[in-house]
Amino acid sequence: MRADKKIKVAICGGGIAGLCLLYGLLKHDHLDVTLYEASPEVAGDEGAGVVLSPNAIRALRSIAQELVTAAENADSVFVSDPMATAVMGREPGFGNKILDLRSKTGERGFLFQRSKFIQQLFKLVPPSACKTSHKLASIARQDDGTLDLSFTDGTTTSVDVVIGGDGVHSTVRKHVLEDFPDQIEPFFSKQYFYVTMAPMEKAKEKMRDWFPKLPIQYAWCGDQGFLMHDPANSGETLQVLAAVRTDETWGSDQWTKEKSLEQMRKDLEPFRELGKACGDLVAEQGGPLQARSVWEHPRASTYNRGHAAILGDAAHAMQPWQAAGAGQAIEDAMVLTTLFSQISQPQDISAALETYSSVRVARTHYAQDMSAENGDITMNVGKFKGLDAAQLKEAFELRWEELWYFDLEKHRQDALGEFERLKGGR
Ligand SMILES: Cc1cc2nc3c(=O)[nH]c(=O)nc-3n(C[C@H](O)[C@H](O)[C@H](O)COP(=O)(O)OP(=O)(O)OC[C@H]3O[C@@H](n4cnc5c(N)ncnc54)[C@H](O)[C@@H]3O)c2cc1C
């Protein structure tokens, strides 16, 4: 173990997960924390629009009010009553509302472009705490429990703890799940999607009667696909996203695939005039049309091994159709922040990370399962095939209860109790 007093923590990955954790840990003087990001900038790719759900906002607040302010400042659009609406995108009843998703507690949800939030989070942390252009290549465990990290540029560092927020193709995940090789690699969810951020005026012009009445998320439930649109960037843009089920094979490193305009039009055809308008908006991006693939992780047995742990998409990448991934990443960061505030000596690290894993695995597996099921429901697939509007309403109605209204304060207290128990048993 290191001789100096501070516990040296490396966070790999400067996405929502890594940055929220960094901010939480920087508050504690007994920790010496550095974030390593592979890209030359901590800026997030343009990314998709994201809905931050009530649980996500409560988790942010639990880490620090400044994180909620960062989300508010991400040119967010605020929604509460309703938060979103589901509409029939196939026959019978094309265009009929299935249900409005309302905030039971009156709490708001935030809609924003992911990169905007990441940029706001980055503004909160001292630049010296982030090392960009540092892509983690490997982790070697030393006999004294410390970890040697090697980066692709040839640099190395030695730390007491490494926490991977390094996304779906995580390097830290490979280390953590070494004993569970079948759980390491993500698998293709047999879906691809087209996405664009259209200027709102352009969307209005193209969508005409189909232009959304409310500035909220609309999910059109189709057959082997679905269509979604939601505002972002202070209402100045409309994200249009069309997901398609496919039997195609995509390679494990294939994030995008070029599609012809004809194929895209064909994919959106079932959504009639709305599909045509959304297709126009997608086509207006110009350049070769790229469809993006959806990957998810096999459910991992653990999120820690010794002094290494994973959070966010590195731990539990899920289909995006329940809008839960970022929320779960923030909850992970909340629990880790809580536990690391309690570590008084390096010997506590293993107990803290074991506790983190034990309290987070069940909840995040639930989010992964619900997200996959929601994909099937919205796309008329598998055991949810053939539901009519009333059955869809029933299928949707309670799907967000456990995710949104989960008692996060109890979750934190459970984690603290388990941590004390594990420390006591050492
Ligand atoms: C289309 C779509 C819509 C979505 N909608 C929602 C939604 O509405 N609500 C919601 O809650 N979630 C949503 N999500 C999910 C959400 O965006 C993700 O769960 C969340 O952003 C994951 O954040 P992360 O920080 O864990 O990972 P990432 O954002 O992937 O960040 C990982 C970071 O690690 C860096 N990195 C990678 N490898 C290394 C390495 N070896 N060393 C150092 N750094 C590395 C990367 O450059 C990146 O900066 C959606 C996702 C998609 C695809």
PDB file of C-alpha atoms in Angstrom, residues 127-372:
ATOM      1  CA  PRO A 127      -8.463  21.245 -15.114  1.00  0.00           C
ATOM      2  CA  SER A 128      -5.516  19.770 -13.216  1.00  0.00           C
ATOM      3  CA  ALA A 129      -7.777  16.898 -12.057  1.00  0.00           C
ATOM      4  CA  CYS A 130      -8.295  15.692 -15.652  1.00  0.00           C
ATOM      5  CA  LYS A 131      -5.640  14.233 -17.902  1.00  0.00           C
ATOM      6  CA  THR A 132      -6.861  14.064 -21.484  1.00  0.00           C
ATOM      7  CA  SER A 133      -5.326  11.973 -24.304  1.00  0.00           C
ATOM      8  CA  HIS A 134      -4.766   9.242 -21.701  1.00  0.00           C
ATOM      9  CA  LYS A 135      -6.300   6.032 -22.954  1.00  0.00           C
ATOM     10  CA  LEU A 136      -5.945   3.238 -20.437  1.00  0.00           C
ATOM     11  CA  ALA A 137      -4.323   0.178 -22.035  1.00  0.00           C
ATOM     12  CA  SER A 138      -3.830  -2.233 -19.141  1.00  0.00           C
ATOM     13  CA  ILE A 139      -3.879  -2.718 -15.385  1.00  0.00           C
ATOM     14  CA  ALA A 140      -1.336  -4.752 -13.408  1.00  0.00           C
ATOM     15  CA  ARG A 141      -1.892  -5.582  -9.756  1.00  0.00           C
ATOM     16  CA  GLN A 142       1.118  -5.399  -7.433  1.00  0.00           C
ATOM     17  CA  ASP A 143       1.630  -7.572  -4.350  1.00  0.00           C
ATOM     18  CA  ASP A 144       1.023  -4.613  -2.034  1.00  0.00           C
ATOM     19  CA  GLY A 145      -2.446  -4.107  -3.561  1.00  0.00           C
ATOM     20  CA  THR A 146      -1.564  -1.044  -5.634  1.00  0.00           C
ATOM     21  CA  LEU A 147      -2.346  -1.017  -9.332  1.00  0.00           C
ATOM     22  CA  ASP A 148      -0.028  -0.018 -12.154  1.00  0.00           C
ATOM     23  CA  LEU A 149      -1.919   1.640 -14.987  1.00  0.00           C
ATOM     24  CA  SER A 150      -0.400   1.797 -18.471  1.00  0.00           C
ATOM     25  CA  PHE A 151      -1.714   4.150 -21.109  1.00  0.00           C
ATOM     26  CA  THR A 152      -1.515   3.763 -24.863  1.00  0.00           C
ATOM     27  CA  ASP A 153       0.950   6.675 -25.130  1.00  0.00           C
ATOM     28  CA  GLY A 154       3.435   4.663 -23.060  1.00  0.00           C
ATOM     29  CA  THR A 155       2.972   6.579 -19.795  1.00  0.00           C
ATOM     30  CA  THR A 156       2.266   4.763 -16.538  1.00  0.00           C
ATOM     31  CA  THR A 157       1.052   5.590 -13.055  1.00  0.00           C
ATOM     32  CA  SER A 158       0.612   3.711  -9.809  1.00  0.00           C
ATOM     33  CA  VAL A 159      -2.627   4.106  -7.831  1.00  0.00           C
ATOM     34  CA  ASP A 160      -4.495   2.623  -4.875  1.00  0.00           C
ATOM     35  CA  VAL A 161      -7.816   2.381  -6.720  1.00  0.00           C
ATOM     36  CA  VAL A 162      -8.959   2.454 -10.331  1.00  0.00           C
ATOM     37  CA  ILE A 163     -12.588   3.079 -11.234  1.00  0.00           C
ATOM     38  CA  GLY A 164     -13.604   2.583 -14.840  1.00  0.00           C
ATOM     39  CA  GLY A 165     -16.204   4.879 -16.332  1.00  0.00           C
ATOM     40  CA  ASP A 166     -14.725   4.044 -19.715  1.00  0.00           C
ATOM     41  CA  GLY A 167     -17.910   3.150 -21.536  1.00  0.00           C
ATOM     42  CA  VAL A 168     -19.296   0.071 -23.213  1.00  0.00           C
ATOM     43  CA  HIS A 169     -15.928  -1.208 -24.520  1.00  0.00           C
ATOM     44  CA  SER A 170     -14.289  -0.650 -21.142  1.00  0.00           C
ATOM     45  CA  THR A 171     -10.701  -1.693 -20.460  1.00  0.00           C
ATOM     46  CA  VAL A 172     -11.300  -1.717 -16.699  1.00  0.00           C
ATOM     47  CA  ARG A 173     -14.233  -4.121 -17.238  1.00  0.00           C
ATOM     48  CA  LYS A 174     -11.815  -6.643 -18.790  1.00  0.00           C
ATOM     49  CA  HIS A 175      -9.717  -6.527 -15.630  1.00  0.00           C
ATOM     50  CA  VAL A 176     -12.669  -6.647 -13.226  1.00  0.00           C
ATOM     51  CA  LEU A 177     -14.389  -9.543 -14.993  1.00  0.00           C
ATOM     52  CA  GLU A 178     -11.287 -11.589 -15.731  1.00  0.00           C
ATOM     53  CA  ASP A 179     -12.833 -14.535 -13.851  1.00  0.00           C
ATOM     54  CA  PHE A 180     -16.070 -14.222 -15.866  1.00  0.00           C
ATOM     55  CA  PRO A 181     -14.821 -14.087 -19.469  1.00  0.00           C
ATOM     56  CA  ASP A 182     -18.310 -14.682 -20.935  1.00  0.00           C
ATOM     57  CA  GLN A 183     -19.546 -11.483 -19.308  1.00  0.00           C
ATOM     58  CA  ILE A 184     -16.906  -9.112 -20.646  1.00  0.00           C
ATOM     59  CA  GLU A 185     -17.887  -8.275 -24.207  1.00  0.00           C
ATOM     60  CA  PRO A 186     -21.066  -6.416 -25.147  1.00  0.00           C
ATOM     61  CA  PHE A 187     -23.480  -8.030 -27.568  1.00  0.00           C
ATOM     62  CA  PHE A 188     -25.365  -6.494 -30.477  1.00  0.00           C
ATOM     63  CA  SER A 189     -29.010  -5.886 -29.555  1.00  0.00           C
ATOM     64  CA  LYS A 190     -30.166  -6.466 -33.149  1.00  0.00           C
ATOM     65  CA  GLN A 191     -31.142  -2.845 -33.520  1.00  0.00           C
ATOM     66  CA  TYR A 192     -29.748   0.144 -35.281  1.00  0.00           C
ATOM     67  CA  PHE A 193     -30.980   3.700 -35.275  1.00  0.00           C
ATOM     68  CA  TYR A 194     -30.852   6.931 -37.224  1.00  0.00           C
ATOM     69  CA  VAL A 195     -30.638  10.126 -35.245  1.00  0.00           C
ATOM     70  CA  THR A 196     -30.506  13.806 -36.013  1.00  0.00           C
ATOM     71  CA  MET A 197     -30.791  17.078 -34.145  1.00  0.00           C
ATOM     72  CA  ALA A 198     -32.945  19.240 -36.388  1.00  0.00           C
ATOM     73  CA  PRO A 199     -33.418  22.993 -35.963  1.00  0.00           C
ATOM     74  CA  MET A 200     -36.900  23.434 -34.468  1.00  0.00           C
ATOM     75  CA  GLU A 201     -38.076  25.723 -37.265  1.00  0.00           C
ATOM     76  CA  LYS A 202     -37.027  23.153 -39.852  1.00  0.00           C
ATOM     77  CA  ALA A 203     -38.846  20.425 -37.905  1.00  0.00           C
ATOM     78  CA  LYS A 204     -41.983  22.561 -37.813  1.00  0.00           C
ATOM     79  CA  GLU A 205     -41.789  23.135 -41.555  1.00  0.00           C
ATOM     80  CA  LYS A 206     -41.331  19.451 -42.394  1.00  0.00           C
ATOM     81  CA  MET A 207     -43.627  17.892 -39.814  1.00  0.00           C
ATOM     82  CA  ARG A 208     -46.561  20.278 -40.243  1.00  0.00           C
ATOM     83  CA  ASP A 209     -49.613  18.599 -38.636  1.00  0.00           C
ATOM     84  CA  TRP A 210     -47.318  16.019 -37.061  1.00  0.00           C
ATOM     85  CA  PHE A 211     -45.246  18.617 -35.266  1.00  0.00           C
ATOM     86  CA  PRO A 212     -45.417  17.827 -31.517  1.00  0.00           C
ATOM     87  CA  LYS A 213     -48.077  19.749 -29.591  1.00  0.00           C
ATOM     88  CA  LEU A 214     -46.018  19.675 -26.376  1.00  0.00           C
ATOM     89  CA  PRO A 215     -42.265  20.165 -25.800  1.00  0.00           C
ATOM     90  CA  ILE A 216     -41.796  16.642 -24.412  1.00  0.00           C
ATOM     91  CA  GLN A 217     -40.615  13.261 -25.643  1.00  0.00           C
ATOM     92  CA  TYR A 218     -42.953  11.365 -27.993  1.00  0.00           C
ATOM     93  CA  ALA A 219     -42.423   7.639 -28.539  1.00  0.00           C
ATOM     94  CA  TRP A 220     -44.219   6.125 -31.509  1.00  0.00           C
ATOM     95  CA  CYS A 221     -44.613   2.370 -31.030  1.00  0.00           C
ATOM     96  CA  GLY A 222     -44.221   0.689 -34.399  1.00  0.00           C
ATOM     97  CA  ASP A 223     -43.735  -2.793 -35.764  1.00  0.00           C
ATOM     98  CA  GLN A 224     -40.083  -3.937 -35.717  1.00  0.00           C
ATOM     99  CA  GLY A 225     -39.115  -0.338 -35.084  1.00  0.00           C
ATOM    100  CA  PHE A 226     -40.085   2.832 -33.306  1.00  0.00           C
ATOM    101  CA  LEU A 227     -39.803   6.553 -33.757  1.00  0.00           C
ATOM    102  CA  MET A 228     -39.058   9.101 -31.104  1.00  0.00           C
ATOM    103  CA  HIS A 229     -38.733  12.849 -31.043  1.00  0.00           C
ATOM    104  CA  ASP A 230     -37.929  15.211 -28.225  1.00  0.00           C
ATOM    105  CA  PRO A 231     -36.751  18.796 -27.804  1.00  0.00           C
ATOM    106  CA  ALA A 232     -33.272  19.765 -26.594  1.00  0.00           C
ATOM    107  CA  ASN A 233     -31.017  22.816 -26.573  1.00  0.00           C
ATOM    108  CA  SER A 234     -33.501  25.152 -24.845  1.00  0.00           C
ATOM    109  CA  GLY A 235     -36.143  24.041 -27.336  1.00  0.00           C
ATOM    110  CA  GLU A 236     -34.130  25.177 -30.339  1.00  0.00           C
ATOM    111  CA  THR A 237     -33.638  21.677 -31.717  1.00  0.00           C
ATOM    112  CA  LEU A 238     -35.747  18.577 -32.055  1.00  0.00           C
ATOM    113  CA  GLN A 239     -34.011  15.241 -31.757  1.00  0.00           C
ATOM    114  CA  VAL A 240     -35.484  12.705 -34.173  1.00  0.00           C
ATOM    115  CA  LEU A 241     -34.506   9.096 -33.582  1.00  0.00           C
ATOM    116  CA  ALA A 242     -35.771   6.079 -35.507  1.00  0.00           C
ATOM    117  CA  ALA A 243     -34.850   2.602 -34.263  1.00  0.00           C
ATOM    118  CA  VAL A 244     -35.067  -0.516 -36.414  1.00  0.00           C
ATOM    119  CA  ARG A 245     -34.909  -4.216 -35.527  1.00  0.00           C
ATOM    120  CA  THR A 246     -32.567  -6.141 -37.792  1.00  0.00           C
ATOM    121  CA  ASP A 247     -31.213  -9.621 -38.471  1.00  0.00           C
ATOM    122  CA  GLU A 248     -28.022  -8.129 -39.904  1.00  0.00           C
ATOM    123  CA  THR A 249     -24.686  -9.041 -38.376  1.00  0.00           C
ATOM    124  CA  TRP A 250     -22.648  -6.147 -37.048  1.00  0.00           C
ATOM    125  CA  GLY A 251     -18.994  -6.563 -36.042  1.00  0.00           C
ATOM    126  CA  SER A 252     -18.109  -5.966 -32.395  1.00  0.00           C
ATOM    127  CA  ASP A 253     -16.162  -2.816 -33.263  1.00  0.00           C
ATOM    128  CA  GLN A 254     -18.795  -1.564 -35.687  1.00  0.00           C
ATOM    129  CA  TRP A 255     -20.552   1.410 -34.131  1.00  0.00           C
ATOM    130  CA  THR A 256     -21.972   2.755 -37.373  1.00  0.00           C
ATOM    131  CA  LYS A 257     -22.896   1.410 -40.778  1.00  0.00           C
ATOM    132  CA  GLU A 258     -23.515   3.410 -43.896  1.00  0.00           C
ATOM    133  CA  LYS A 259     -27.110   3.143 -45.118  1.00  0.00           C
ATOM    134  CA  SER A 260     -28.595   4.381 -48.349  1.00  0.00           C
ATOM    135  CA  LEU A 261     -31.243   7.072 -48.302  1.00  0.00           C
ATOM    136  CA  GLU A 262     -33.595   4.549 -49.915  1.00  0.00           C
ATOM    137  CA  GLN A 263     -33.062   2.097 -47.052  1.00  0.00           C
ATOM    138  CA  MET A 264     -33.651   4.814 -44.468  1.00  0.00           C
ATOM    139  CA  ARG A 265     -36.850   5.917 -46.233  1.00  0.00           C
ATOM    140  CA  LYS A 266     -38.012   2.301 -46.339  1.00  0.00           C
ATOM    141  CA  ASP A 267     -37.276   1.896 -42.622  1.00  0.00           C
ATOM    142  CA  LEU A 268     -39.386   4.955 -41.798  1.00  0.00           C
ATOM    143  CA  GLU A 269     -42.196   4.202 -44.242  1.00  0.00           C
ATOM    144  CA  PRO A 270     -44.437   2.472 -41.666  1.00  0.00           C
ATOM    145  CA  PHE A 271     -44.737   5.818 -39.858  1.00  0.00           C
ATOM    146  CA  ARG A 272     -46.496   7.318 -42.881  1.00  0.00           C
ATOM    147  CA  GLU A 273     -46.368  11.118 -43.329  1.00  0.00           C
ATOM    148  CA  LEU A 274     -44.601  11.473 -39.984  1.00  0.00           C
ATOM    149  CA  GLY A 275     -41.985   8.949 -41.130  1.00  0.00           C
ATOM    150  CA  LYS A 276     -41.564  10.842 -44.383  1.00  0.00           C
ATOM    151  CA  ALA A 277     -41.057  14.151 -42.531  1.00  0.00           C
ATOM    152  CA  CYS A 278     -38.617  12.593 -40.063  1.00  0.00           C
ATOM    153  CA  GLY A 279     -36.797  10.938 -42.984  1.00  0.00           C
ATOM    154  CA  ASP A 280     -36.449  14.379 -44.595  1.00  0.00           C
ATOM    155  CA  LEU A 281     -34.928  15.727 -41.385  1.00  0.00           C
ATOM    156  CA  VAL A 282     -32.497  12.807 -41.128  1.00  0.00           C
ATOM    157  CA  ALA A 283     -31.535  13.208 -44.796  1.00  0.00           C
ATOM    158  CA  GLU A 284     -30.828  16.922 -44.313  1.00  0.00           C
ATOM    159  CA  GLN A 285     -27.765  16.092 -42.196  1.00  0.00           C
ATOM    160  CA  GLY A 286     -25.928  15.661 -45.492  1.00  0.00           C
ATOM    161  CA  GLY A 287     -22.915  13.417 -46.096  1.00  0.00           C
ATOM    162  CA  PRO A 288     -23.021   9.626 -46.006  1.00  0.00           C
ATOM    163  CA  LEU A 289     -25.927   8.443 -43.886  1.00  0.00           C
ATOM    164  CA  GLN A 290     -24.740   6.503 -40.839  1.00  0.00           C
ATOM    165  CA  ALA A 291     -26.968   4.201 -38.814  1.00  0.00           C
ATOM    166  CA  ARG A 292     -25.724   3.521 -35.269  1.00  0.00           C
ATOM    167  CA  SER A 293     -25.759   0.150 -33.566  1.00  0.00           C
ATOM    168  CA  VAL A 294     -27.148  -0.653 -30.109  1.00  0.00           C
ATOM    169  CA  TRP A 295     -24.988  -2.751 -27.773  1.00  0.00           C
ATOM    170  CA  GLU A 296     -25.650  -4.008 -24.302  1.00  0.00           C
ATOM    171  CA  HIS A 297     -23.680  -5.976 -21.750  1.00  0.00           C
ATOM    172  CA  PRO A 298     -24.302  -9.451 -20.475  1.00  0.00           C
ATOM    173  CA  ARG A 299     -25.364  -9.009 -16.846  1.00  0.00           C
ATOM    174  CA  ALA A 300     -22.125  -8.867 -14.843  1.00  0.00           C
ATOM    175  CA  SER A 301     -21.784 -10.921 -11.650  1.00  0.00           C
ATOM    176  CA  THR A 302     -19.726  -8.206 -10.006  1.00  0.00           C
ATOM    177  CA  TYR A 303     -18.636  -4.606 -10.512  1.00  0.00           C
ATOM    178  CA  ASN A 304     -15.397  -4.888  -8.558  1.00  0.00           C
ATOM    179  CA  ARG A 305     -12.284  -6.955  -8.239  1.00  0.00           C
ATOM    180  CA  GLY A 306      -9.822  -6.038  -5.516  1.00  0.00           C
ATOM    181  CA  HIS A 307      -9.131  -2.339  -5.852  1.00  0.00           C
ATOM    182  CA  ALA A 308     -10.726  -1.954  -9.284  1.00  0.00           C
ATOM    183  CA  ALA A 309     -14.367  -1.197 -10.048  1.00  0.00           C
ATOM    184  CA  ILE A 310     -16.588  -0.171 -12.950  1.00  0.00           C
ATOM    185  CA  LEU A 311     -19.553   2.176 -13.202  1.00  0.00           C
ATOM    186  CA  GLY A 312     -21.950   3.530 -15.811  1.00  0.00           C
ATOM    187  CA  ASP A 313     -21.895   2.016 -19.287  1.00  0.00           C
ATOM    188  CA  ALA A 314     -18.629   0.240 -18.444  1.00  0.00           C
ATOM    189  CA  ALA A 315     -20.565  -1.800 -15.888  1.00  0.00           C
ATOM    190  CA  HIS A 316     -24.040  -2.166 -17.349  1.00  0.00           C
ATOM    191  CA  ALA A 317     -24.507  -0.852 -20.881  1.00  0.00           C
ATOM    192  CA  MET A 318     -28.190  -1.187 -21.666  1.00  0.00           C
ATOM    193  CA  GLN A 319     -30.555  -0.523 -24.521  1.00  0.00           C
ATOM    194  CA  PRO A 320     -31.452   3.172 -24.425  1.00  0.00           C
ATOM    195  CA  TRP A 321     -35.220   2.672 -24.763  1.00  0.00           C
ATOM    196  CA  GLN A 322     -36.132   3.153 -21.110  1.00  0.00           C
ATOM    197  CA  ALA A 323     -33.998   6.316 -20.843  1.00  0.00           C
ATOM    198  CA  ALA A 324     -32.251   4.843 -17.822  1.00  0.00           C
ATOM    199  CA  GLY A 325     -28.515   4.514 -18.628  1.00  0.00           C
ATOM    200  CA  ALA A 326     -27.305   7.928 -17.510  1.00  0.00           C
ATOM    201  CA  GLY A 327     -29.516   7.792 -14.426  1.00  0.00           C
ATOM    202  CA  GLN A 328     -27.990   4.485 -13.365  1.00  0.00           C
ATOM    203  CA  ALA A 329     -24.490   5.854 -14.010  1.00  0.00           C
ATOM    204  CA  ILE A 330     -25.221   8.792 -11.700  1.00  0.00           C
ATOM    205  CA  GLU A 331     -26.655   6.492  -9.023  1.00  0.00           C
ATOM    206  CA  ASP A 332     -23.417   4.449  -9.226  1.00  0.00           C
ATOM    207  CA  ALA A 333     -21.423   7.639  -8.719  1.00  0.00           C
ATOM    208  CA  MET A 334     -23.637   8.576  -5.770  1.00  0.00           C
ATOM    209  CA  VAL A 335     -23.041   5.253  -3.996  1.00  0.00           C
ATOM    210  CA  LEU A 336     -19.294   5.330  -4.671  1.00  0.00           C
ATOM    211  CA  THR A 337     -19.082   8.914  -3.396  1.00  0.00           C
ATOM    212  CA  THR A 338     -20.944   7.915  -0.225  1.00  0.00           C
ATOM    213  CA  LEU A 339     -18.650   4.960   0.429  1.00  0.00           C
ATOM    214  CA  PHE A 340     -15.399   6.736  -0.384  1.00  0.00           C
ATOM    215  CA  SER A 341     -16.322   9.506   2.042  1.00  0.00           C
ATOM    216  CA  GLN A 342     -16.128   6.831   4.757  1.00  0.00           C
ATOM    217  CA  ILE A 343     -12.791   5.282   3.889  1.00  0.00           C
ATOM    218  CA  SER A 344     -10.317   6.172   6.585  1.00  0.00           C
ATOM    219  CA  GLN A 345      -7.479   3.849   5.611  1.00  0.00           C
ATOM    220  CA  PRO A 346      -6.376   2.027   2.465  1.00  0.00           C
ATOM    221  CA  GLN A 347      -7.431  -1.277   4.045  1.00  0.00           C
ATOM    222  CA  ASP A 348     -11.065  -0.127   3.687  1.00  0.00           C
ATOM    223  CA  ILE A 349     -10.927   0.067  -0.107  1.00  0.00           C
ATOM    224  CA  SER A 350     -11.823  -3.560  -0.811  1.00  0.00           C
ATOM    225  CA  ALA A 351     -14.784  -3.438   1.576  1.00  0.00           C
ATOM    226  CA  ALA A 352     -16.017  -0.203  -0.027  1.00  0.00           C
ATOM    227  CA  LEU A 353     -15.835  -1.599  -3.553  1.00  0.00           C
ATOM    228  CA  GLU A 354     -17.375  -4.926  -2.557  1.00  0.00           C
ATOM    229  CA  THR A 355     -20.206  -3.012  -0.915  1.00  0.00           C
ATOM    230  CA  TYR A 356     -20.654  -0.862  -4.002  1.00  0.00           C
ATOM    231  CA  SER A 357     -20.937  -3.937  -6.185  1.00  0.00           C
ATOM    232  CA  SER A 358     -23.266  -5.775  -3.842  1.00  0.00           C
ATOM    233  CA  VAL A 359     -25.771  -2.917  -3.608  1.00  0.00           C
ATOM    234  CA  ARG A 360     -25.650  -1.879  -7.270  1.00  0.00           C
ATOM    235  CA  VAL A 361     -25.752  -5.177  -9.173  1.00  0.00           C
ATOM    236  CA  ALA A 362     -29.428  -6.029  -8.616  1.00  0.00           C
ATOM    237  CA  ARG A 363     -30.713  -2.528  -9.316  1.00  0.00           C
ATOM    238  CA  THR A 364     -28.706  -2.073 -12.497  1.00  0.00           C
ATOM    239  CA  HIS A 365     -29.565  -5.553 -13.797  1.00  0.00           C
ATOM    240  CA  TYR A 366     -33.198  -4.576 -13.301  1.00  0.00           C
ATOM    241  CA  ALA A 367     -32.620  -1.412 -15.355  1.00  0.00           C
ATOM    242  CA  GLN A 368     -30.903  -3.458 -18.085  1.00  0.00           C
ATOM    243  CA  ASP A 369     -33.777  -5.948 -18.200  1.00  0.00           C
ATOM    244  CA  MET A 370     -36.477  -3.279 -18.191  1.00  0.00           C
ATOM    245  CA  SER A 371     -34.689  -1.384 -20.963  1.00  0.00           C
ATOM    246  CA  ALA A 372     -34.485  -4.473 -23.170  1.00  0.00           C
TER     247      ALA A 372
END
